[in-house]
C-alpha positions as MATLAB code, in Angstrom:
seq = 'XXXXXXXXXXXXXXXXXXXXXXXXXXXXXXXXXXXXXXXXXXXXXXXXXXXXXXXXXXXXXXXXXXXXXXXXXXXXXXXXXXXXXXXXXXXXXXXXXXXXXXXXXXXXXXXXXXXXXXXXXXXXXXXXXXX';
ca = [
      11.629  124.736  -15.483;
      11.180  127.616  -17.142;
      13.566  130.842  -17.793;
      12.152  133.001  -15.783;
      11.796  130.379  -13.081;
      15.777  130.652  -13.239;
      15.633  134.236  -13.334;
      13.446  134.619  -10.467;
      14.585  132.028   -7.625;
      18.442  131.541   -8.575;
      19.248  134.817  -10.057;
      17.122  137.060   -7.449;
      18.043  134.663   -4.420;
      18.723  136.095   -1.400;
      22.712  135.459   -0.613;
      23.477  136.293    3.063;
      20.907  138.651    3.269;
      21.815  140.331   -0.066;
      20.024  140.361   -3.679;
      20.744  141.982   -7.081;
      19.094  144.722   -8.092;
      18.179  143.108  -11.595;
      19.009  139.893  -13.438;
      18.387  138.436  -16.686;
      19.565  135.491  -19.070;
      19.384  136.898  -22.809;
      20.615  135.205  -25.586;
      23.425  135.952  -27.961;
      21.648  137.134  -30.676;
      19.965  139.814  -28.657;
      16.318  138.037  -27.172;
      15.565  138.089  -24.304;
      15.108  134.328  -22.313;
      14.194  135.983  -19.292;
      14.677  139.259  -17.127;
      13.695  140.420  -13.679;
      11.001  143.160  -13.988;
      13.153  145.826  -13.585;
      16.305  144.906  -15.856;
      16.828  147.556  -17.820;
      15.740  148.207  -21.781;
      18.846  147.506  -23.472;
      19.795  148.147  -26.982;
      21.005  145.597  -29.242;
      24.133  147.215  -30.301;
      25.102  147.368  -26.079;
      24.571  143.462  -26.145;
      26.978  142.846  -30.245;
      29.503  144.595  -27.994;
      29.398  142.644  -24.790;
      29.357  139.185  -27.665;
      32.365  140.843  -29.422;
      34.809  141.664  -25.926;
      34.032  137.635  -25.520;
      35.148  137.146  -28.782;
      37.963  139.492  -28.472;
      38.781  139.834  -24.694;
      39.525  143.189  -23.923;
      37.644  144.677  -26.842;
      35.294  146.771  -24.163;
      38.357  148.151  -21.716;
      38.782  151.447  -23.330;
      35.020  152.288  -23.972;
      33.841  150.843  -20.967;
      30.518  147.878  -21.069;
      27.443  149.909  -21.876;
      23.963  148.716  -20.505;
      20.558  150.844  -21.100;
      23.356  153.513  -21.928;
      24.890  153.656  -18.257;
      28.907  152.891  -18.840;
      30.241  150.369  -16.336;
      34.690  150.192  -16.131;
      35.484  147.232  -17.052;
      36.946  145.436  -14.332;
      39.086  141.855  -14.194;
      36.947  139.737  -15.495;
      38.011  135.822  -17.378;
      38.391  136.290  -20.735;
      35.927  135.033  -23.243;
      33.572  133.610  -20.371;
      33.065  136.625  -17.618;
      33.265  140.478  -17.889;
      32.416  142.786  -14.529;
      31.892  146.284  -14.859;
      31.702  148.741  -12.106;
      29.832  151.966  -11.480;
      30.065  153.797   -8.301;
      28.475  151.579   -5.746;
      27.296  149.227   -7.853;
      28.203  146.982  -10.885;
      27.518  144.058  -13.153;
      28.248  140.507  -13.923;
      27.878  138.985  -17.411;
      29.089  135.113  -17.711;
      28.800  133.629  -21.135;
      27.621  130.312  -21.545;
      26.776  128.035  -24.945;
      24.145  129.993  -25.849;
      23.341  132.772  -23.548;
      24.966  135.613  -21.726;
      23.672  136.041  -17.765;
      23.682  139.171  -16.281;
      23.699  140.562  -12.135;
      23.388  143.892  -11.670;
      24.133  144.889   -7.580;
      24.761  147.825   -6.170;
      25.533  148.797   -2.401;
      25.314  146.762    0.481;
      25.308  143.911   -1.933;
      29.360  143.166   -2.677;
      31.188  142.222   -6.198;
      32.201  138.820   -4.860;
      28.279  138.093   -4.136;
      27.148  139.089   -7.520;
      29.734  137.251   -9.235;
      29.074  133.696   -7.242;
      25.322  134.349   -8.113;
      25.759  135.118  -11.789;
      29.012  132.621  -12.404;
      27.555  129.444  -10.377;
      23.831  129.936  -12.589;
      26.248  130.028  -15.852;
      28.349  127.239  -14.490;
      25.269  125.260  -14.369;
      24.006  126.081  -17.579;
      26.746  125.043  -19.581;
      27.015  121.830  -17.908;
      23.720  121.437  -19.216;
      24.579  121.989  -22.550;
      23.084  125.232  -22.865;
];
């Protein structure tokens, strides 16, 4: 199966109705695996940062998690394997696996709790795959 396979039909399901507004699995270092067409153009330096607060849980809370330069409050989150960010009526997922960070972006009438089971269950999965 291929990345965008995952991208497409597990990370763009509908749950109960719902789907995120954008999705994508990128890779540590920066590349991109796969994305939803309308994920938005990161910068690099957005996705070191998200890698570091893993690294060093909590190293995003004061400066907030920065994606395509909108700032998302960081939000409970596990550290070193999930940080959620939240913007108005909307907000983002990113679960770290092996290799790979996943990302959900939702907004309104999509809720946290949906994004998160989306993102965290396709993570889940990847790292008992080894990846």
């Amino acid at each position: 199966m291929s990345w965008q396979t995952y991208v497409d039909d597990h990370l763009m399901c509908d749950i109960e109705g719902q789907r995120l507004t954008s999705a994508a699995i990128i890779g540590q270092d920066g590349s991109i695996w796969a994305q939803s067409a309308n994920f938005p153009q990161f910068k690099s330096e957005e996705i070191t940062a998200i890698v570091n607060d893993f690294n060093e849980p909590g190293s995003l809370a004061p400066t907030g998690l920065h994606l395509a330069g909108t700032k998302y409050m960081v939000i409970q989150g596990e550290a070193g394997a999930v940080i959620r960010g939240k913007k108005g009526s909307g907000g983002v997922t990113v679960k770290k696996t092996n290799q790979a960070l996943i990302f959900g972006i939702y907004d309104e009438p999509m809720a946290p709790g949906q994004c998160n089971m989306v993102v965290e269950r396709m993570g889940d999965y990847l790292i008992d795959q080894g990846l």
